[in-house]
Tab-separated table of C-alpha atoms in Angstrom:
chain	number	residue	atom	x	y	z
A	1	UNK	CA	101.772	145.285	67.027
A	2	UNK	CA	102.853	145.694	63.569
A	3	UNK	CA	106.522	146.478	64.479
A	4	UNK	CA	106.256	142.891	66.569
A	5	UNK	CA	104.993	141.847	63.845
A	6	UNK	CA	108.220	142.907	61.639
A	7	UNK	CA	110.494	141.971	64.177
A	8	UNK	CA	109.381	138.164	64.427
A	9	UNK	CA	108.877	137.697	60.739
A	10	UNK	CA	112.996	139.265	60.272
A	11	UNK	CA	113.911	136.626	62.963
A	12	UNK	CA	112.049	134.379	61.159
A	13	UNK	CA	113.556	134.604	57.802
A	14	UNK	CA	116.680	133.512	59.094
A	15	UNK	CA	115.566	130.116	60.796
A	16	UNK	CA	115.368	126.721	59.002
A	17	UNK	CA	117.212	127.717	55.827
A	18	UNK	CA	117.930	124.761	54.067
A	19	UNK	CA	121.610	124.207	53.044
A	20	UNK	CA	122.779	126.520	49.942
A	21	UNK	CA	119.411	128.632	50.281
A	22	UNK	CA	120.826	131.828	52.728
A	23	UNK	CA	118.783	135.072	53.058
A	24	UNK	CA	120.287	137.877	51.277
A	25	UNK	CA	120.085	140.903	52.501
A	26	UNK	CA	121.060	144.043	49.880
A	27	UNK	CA	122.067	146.971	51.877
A	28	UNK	CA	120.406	150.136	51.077
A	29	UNK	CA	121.850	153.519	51.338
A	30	UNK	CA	118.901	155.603	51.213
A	31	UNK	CA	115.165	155.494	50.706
A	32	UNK	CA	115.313	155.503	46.866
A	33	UNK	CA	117.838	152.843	46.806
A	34	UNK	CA	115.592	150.850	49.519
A	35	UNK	CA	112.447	151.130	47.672
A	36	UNK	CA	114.607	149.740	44.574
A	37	UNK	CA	115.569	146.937	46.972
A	38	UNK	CA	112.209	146.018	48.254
A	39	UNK	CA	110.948	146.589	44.531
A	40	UNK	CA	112.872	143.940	43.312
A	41	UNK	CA	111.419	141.257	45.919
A	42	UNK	CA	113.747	141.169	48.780
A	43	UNK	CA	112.097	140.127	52.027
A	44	UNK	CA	113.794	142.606	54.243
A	45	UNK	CA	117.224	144.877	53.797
A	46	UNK	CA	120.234	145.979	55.893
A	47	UNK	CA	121.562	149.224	55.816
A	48	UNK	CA	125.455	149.601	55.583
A	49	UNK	CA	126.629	152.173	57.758
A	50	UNK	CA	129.964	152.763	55.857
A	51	UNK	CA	127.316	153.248	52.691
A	52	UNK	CA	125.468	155.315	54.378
A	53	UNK	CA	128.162	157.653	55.215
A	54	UNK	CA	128.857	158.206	52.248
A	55	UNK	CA	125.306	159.151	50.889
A	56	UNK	CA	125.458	161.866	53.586
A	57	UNK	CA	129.780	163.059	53.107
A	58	UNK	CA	130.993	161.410	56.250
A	59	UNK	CA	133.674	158.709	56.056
A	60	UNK	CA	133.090	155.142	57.539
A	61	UNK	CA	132.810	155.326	61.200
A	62	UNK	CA	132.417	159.651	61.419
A	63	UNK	CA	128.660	159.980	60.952
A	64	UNK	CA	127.171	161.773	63.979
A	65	UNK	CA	124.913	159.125	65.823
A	66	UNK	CA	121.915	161.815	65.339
A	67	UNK	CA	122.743	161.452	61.940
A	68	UNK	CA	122.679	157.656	61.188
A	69	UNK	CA	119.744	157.452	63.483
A	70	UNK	CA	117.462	159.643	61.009
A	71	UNK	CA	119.203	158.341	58.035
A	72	UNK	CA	117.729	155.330	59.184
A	73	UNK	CA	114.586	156.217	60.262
A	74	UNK	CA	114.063	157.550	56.154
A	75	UNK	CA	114.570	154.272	54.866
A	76	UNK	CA	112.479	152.392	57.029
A	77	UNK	CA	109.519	155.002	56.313
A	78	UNK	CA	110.360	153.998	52.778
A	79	UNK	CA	109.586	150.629	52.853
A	80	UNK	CA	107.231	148.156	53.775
A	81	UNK	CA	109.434	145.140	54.703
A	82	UNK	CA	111.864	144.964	57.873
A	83	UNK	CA	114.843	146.693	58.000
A	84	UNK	CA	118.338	146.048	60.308
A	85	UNK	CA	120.491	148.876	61.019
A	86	UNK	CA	123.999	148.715	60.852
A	87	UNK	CA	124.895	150.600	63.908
A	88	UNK	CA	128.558	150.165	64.276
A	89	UNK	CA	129.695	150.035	67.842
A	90	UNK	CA	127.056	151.437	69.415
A	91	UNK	CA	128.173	155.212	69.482
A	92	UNK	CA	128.975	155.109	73.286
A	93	UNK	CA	125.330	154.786	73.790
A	94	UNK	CA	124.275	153.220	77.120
A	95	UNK	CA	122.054	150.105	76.113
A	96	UNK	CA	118.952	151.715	77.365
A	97	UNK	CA	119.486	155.074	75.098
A	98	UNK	CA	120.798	152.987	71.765
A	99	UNK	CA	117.966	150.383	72.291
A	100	UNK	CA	115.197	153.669	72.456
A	101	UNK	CA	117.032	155.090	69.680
A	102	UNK	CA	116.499	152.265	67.668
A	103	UNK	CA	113.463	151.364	68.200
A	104	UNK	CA	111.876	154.751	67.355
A	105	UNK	CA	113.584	154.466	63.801
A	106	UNK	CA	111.407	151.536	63.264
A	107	UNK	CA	114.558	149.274	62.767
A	108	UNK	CA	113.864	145.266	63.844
A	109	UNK	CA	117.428	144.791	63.854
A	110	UNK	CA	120.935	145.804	63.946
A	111	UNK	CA	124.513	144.728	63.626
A	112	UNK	CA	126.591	145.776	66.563
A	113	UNK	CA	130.734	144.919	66.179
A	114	UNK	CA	133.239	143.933	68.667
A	115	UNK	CA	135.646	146.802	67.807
A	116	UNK	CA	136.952	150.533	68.135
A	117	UNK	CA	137.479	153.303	65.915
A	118	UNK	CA	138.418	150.348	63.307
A	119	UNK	CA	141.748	149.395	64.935
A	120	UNK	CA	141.104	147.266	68.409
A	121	UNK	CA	139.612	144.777	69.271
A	122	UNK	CA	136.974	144.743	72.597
A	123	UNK	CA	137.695	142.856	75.216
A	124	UNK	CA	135.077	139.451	74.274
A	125	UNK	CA	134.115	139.242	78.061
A	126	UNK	CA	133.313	142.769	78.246
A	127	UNK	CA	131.378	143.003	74.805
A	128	UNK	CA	129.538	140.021	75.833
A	129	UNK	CA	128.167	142.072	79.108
A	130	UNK	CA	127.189	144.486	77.279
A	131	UNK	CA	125.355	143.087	74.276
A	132	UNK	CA	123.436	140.912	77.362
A	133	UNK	CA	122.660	144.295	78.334
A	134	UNK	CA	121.632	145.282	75.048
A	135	UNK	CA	119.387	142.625	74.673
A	136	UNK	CA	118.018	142.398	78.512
A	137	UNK	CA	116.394	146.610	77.310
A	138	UNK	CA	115.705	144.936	73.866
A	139	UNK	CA	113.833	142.037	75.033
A	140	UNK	CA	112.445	140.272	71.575
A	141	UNK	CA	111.726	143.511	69.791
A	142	UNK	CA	115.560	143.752	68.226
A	143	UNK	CA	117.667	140.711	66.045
A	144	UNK	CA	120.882	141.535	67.072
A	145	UNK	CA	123.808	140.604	64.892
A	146	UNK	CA	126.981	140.173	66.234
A	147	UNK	CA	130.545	141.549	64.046
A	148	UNK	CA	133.492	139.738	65.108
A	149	UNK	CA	136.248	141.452	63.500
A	150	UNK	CA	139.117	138.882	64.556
A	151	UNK	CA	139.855	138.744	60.361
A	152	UNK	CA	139.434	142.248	60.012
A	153	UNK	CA	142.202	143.608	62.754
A	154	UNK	CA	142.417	140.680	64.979
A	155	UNK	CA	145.118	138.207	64.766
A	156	UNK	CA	142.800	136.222	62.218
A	157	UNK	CA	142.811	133.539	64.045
A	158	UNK	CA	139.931	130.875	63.780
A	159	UNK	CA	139.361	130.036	66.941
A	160	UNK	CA	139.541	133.233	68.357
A	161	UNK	CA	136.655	134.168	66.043
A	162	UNK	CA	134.441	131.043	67.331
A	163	UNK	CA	135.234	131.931	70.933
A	164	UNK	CA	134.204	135.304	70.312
A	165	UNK	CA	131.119	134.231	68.572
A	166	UNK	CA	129.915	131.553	71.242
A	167	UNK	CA	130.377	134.278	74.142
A	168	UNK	CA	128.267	136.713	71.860
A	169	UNK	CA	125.201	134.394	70.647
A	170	UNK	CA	125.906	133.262	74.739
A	171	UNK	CA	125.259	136.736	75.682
A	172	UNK	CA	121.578	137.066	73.271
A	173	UNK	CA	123.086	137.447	69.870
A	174	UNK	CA	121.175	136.234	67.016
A	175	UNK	CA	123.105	135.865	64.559
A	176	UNK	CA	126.897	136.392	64.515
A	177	UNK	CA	129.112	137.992	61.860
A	178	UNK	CA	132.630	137.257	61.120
A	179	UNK	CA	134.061	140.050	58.724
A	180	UNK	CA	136.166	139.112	56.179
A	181	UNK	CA	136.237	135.701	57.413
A	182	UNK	CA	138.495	134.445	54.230
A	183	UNK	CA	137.163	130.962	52.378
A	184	UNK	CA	139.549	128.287	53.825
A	185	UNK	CA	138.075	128.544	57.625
A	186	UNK	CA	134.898	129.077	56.674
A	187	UNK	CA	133.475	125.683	57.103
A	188	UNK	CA	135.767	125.378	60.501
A	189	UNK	CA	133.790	128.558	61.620
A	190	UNK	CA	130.301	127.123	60.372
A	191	UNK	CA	131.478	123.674	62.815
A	192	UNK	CA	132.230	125.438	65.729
A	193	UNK	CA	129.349	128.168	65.474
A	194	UNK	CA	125.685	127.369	66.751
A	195	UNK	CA	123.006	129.410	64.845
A	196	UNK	CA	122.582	131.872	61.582
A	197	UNK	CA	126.073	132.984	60.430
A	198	UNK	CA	126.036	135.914	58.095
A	199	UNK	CA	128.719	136.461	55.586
A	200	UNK	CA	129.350	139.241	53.284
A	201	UNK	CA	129.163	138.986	49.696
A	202	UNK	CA	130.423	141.251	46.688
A	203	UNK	CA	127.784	142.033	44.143
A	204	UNK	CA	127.778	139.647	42.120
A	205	UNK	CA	125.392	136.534	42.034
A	206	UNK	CA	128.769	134.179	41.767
A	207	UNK	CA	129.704	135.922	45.299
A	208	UNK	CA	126.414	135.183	46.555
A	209	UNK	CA	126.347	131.264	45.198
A	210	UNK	CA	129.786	130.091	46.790
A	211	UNK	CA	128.992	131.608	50.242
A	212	UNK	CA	125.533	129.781	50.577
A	213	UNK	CA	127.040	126.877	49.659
A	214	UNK	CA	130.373	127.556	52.184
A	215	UNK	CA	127.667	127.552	54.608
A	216	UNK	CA	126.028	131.673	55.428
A	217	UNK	CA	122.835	131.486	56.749
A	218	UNK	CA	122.323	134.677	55.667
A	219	UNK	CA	124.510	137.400	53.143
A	220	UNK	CA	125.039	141.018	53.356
A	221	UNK	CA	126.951	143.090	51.406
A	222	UNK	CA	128.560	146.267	53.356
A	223	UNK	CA	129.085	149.274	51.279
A	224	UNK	CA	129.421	147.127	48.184
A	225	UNK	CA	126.287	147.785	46.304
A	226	UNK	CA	126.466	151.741	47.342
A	227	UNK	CA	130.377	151.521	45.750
A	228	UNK	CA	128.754	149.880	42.746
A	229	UNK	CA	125.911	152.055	42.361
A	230	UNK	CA	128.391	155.553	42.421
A	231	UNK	CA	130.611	153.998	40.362
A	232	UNK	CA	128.404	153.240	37.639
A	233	UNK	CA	127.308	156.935	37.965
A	234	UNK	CA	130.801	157.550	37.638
A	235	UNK	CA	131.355	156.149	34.417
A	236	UNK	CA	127.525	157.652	33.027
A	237	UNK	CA	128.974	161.179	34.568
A	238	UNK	CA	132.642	160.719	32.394
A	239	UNK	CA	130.652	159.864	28.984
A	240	UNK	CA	128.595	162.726	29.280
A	241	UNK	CA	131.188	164.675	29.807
A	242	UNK	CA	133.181	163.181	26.273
C-alpha cells in the first residue's frame, strides 16, 4: 500500500503545474547525496544513471544491470520520498524481468530512452511496442518517462522528436523526455506534445528559471549535480594539497 501510495503521489506531482512552476527533480548519486536531496525539501528525486556510474567506476552506459539495480535499491532505502530510476535502455531485460526488477528496488518510476549503446536510434514503432509492454506488466505501479534522443544522435529534427514522443505517451508513457532538446524548438515541441515534458537543466537556479518558463513540466538534471559535486571536491582535494 505504501509503495501505491508513492507511486500515485510521484504521478501526481507532475499534473496541473501551473505555467513557470515545473517539478524539479535533483538527481542523486547515492544515499548520502539523496538524503541531502530530500533534506533540503525536494518532493521526490531521480537518479542519473551516467552519475551513478561514476559513484561506482563504470562509465555511462557500462554498469552491470545487477549493479544499477542495487545502487538503486540503496537510495531508495535512504529516503522517505519517491524515487525514479534512470534505467537507460532497459538492459535487454524482457518487460516482465525489468518491471520485477524495478519494483523490488522500491523505485515508482523510471526513465527508459529510445536508443543503443549511445549511437542509434530505435526504431519508434518498435520502442513503442515495447514500452506498451512495459507498461501492460507495470500496470499503475511505475511513471514511465520516455528519452527521445532525436537531439542527442538523431538528425535533430523537431518533428521527428514529436512523432517519437506522441507514439511513446501513445504507447503508456507518462511523461516524455527530449534530450538536449536546444532552446529555439522548445516551445514547437511543448505545441505538438500532449502531457508533462521534462527537460534537463544545469545546476544553476538561472538553468532551472528559463526552462519552466520555455515550458518543462518537470526538470532533471543528468549527471550534472554528481559532476558538480566531484568537482568541487576536486578543487577542496588541490588546496589541501598546496
Amino acid at each position: 500500500m505504501l509503495a501505491e501510495m508513492s507511486v500515485s503521489t510521484f504521478r501526481a506531482l507532475h499534473l496541473g503545474r501551473a505555467a513557470g512552476d515545473p517539478l524539479v527533480l535533483p538527481g542523486p548519486w547515492d544515499a548520502a547525496s539523496a538524503r541531502i536531496f530530500a533534506d533540503a525539501g525536494f518532493p521526490a528525486l531521480a537518479t542519473p544513471s551516467a552519475g551513478v556510474a561514476a559513484s561506482l567506476g563504470y562509465e555511462d552506459g557500462s554498469t552491470p544491470p545487477d549493479e544499477m539495480f542495487a545502487a538503486v535499491a540503496r537510495i531508495v532505502r535512504a529516503v522517505a520520498v519517491p524515487v525514479s530510476a534512470d534505467i537507460e535502455g532497459g538492459y535487454g531485460l524482457a518487460p516482465a524481468e525489468l518491471v520485477g526488477r524495478l519494483l523490488e528496488t522500491g523505485a515508482v518510476g523510471c526513465n527508459l530512452e529510445d536508443s543503443e549503446n549511445h549511437a542509434t536510434l530505435k526504431d519508434p514503432v518498435r520502442h513503442a511496442d515495447w514500452l506498451a509492454e512495459v507498461r501492460a506488466e507495470a500496470g499503475d505501479a511505475l511513471f514511465i518517462n520516455a528519452r527521445v534522443d532525436t537531439f542527442l544522435i538523431g538528425t535533430g529534427d523537431p518533428a521527428d522528436a514529436v512523432a517519437r514522443a506522441r507514439r511513446y505517451v501513445a504507447a503508456g508513457a507518462d511523461c516524455v523526455y527530449p534530450l538536449a532538446a536546444p532552446r529555439e524548438v522548445l516551445a514547437e515541441l511543448r505545441k505538438g506534445i500532449d502531457g508533462p515534458i521534462n527537460l534537463a537543466a544545469g545546476p544553476d537556479r538561472e538553468s532551472v528559471a528559463e526552462l519552466a518558463w520555455l515550458g518543462a513540466t518537470r526538470i532533471t538534471f543528468g549527471p550534472q549535480l554528481q559532476r558538480y559535486a566531484m568537482g568541487a571536491i576536486g578543487e577542496l582535494a588541490a588546496r589541501l594539497r598546496a
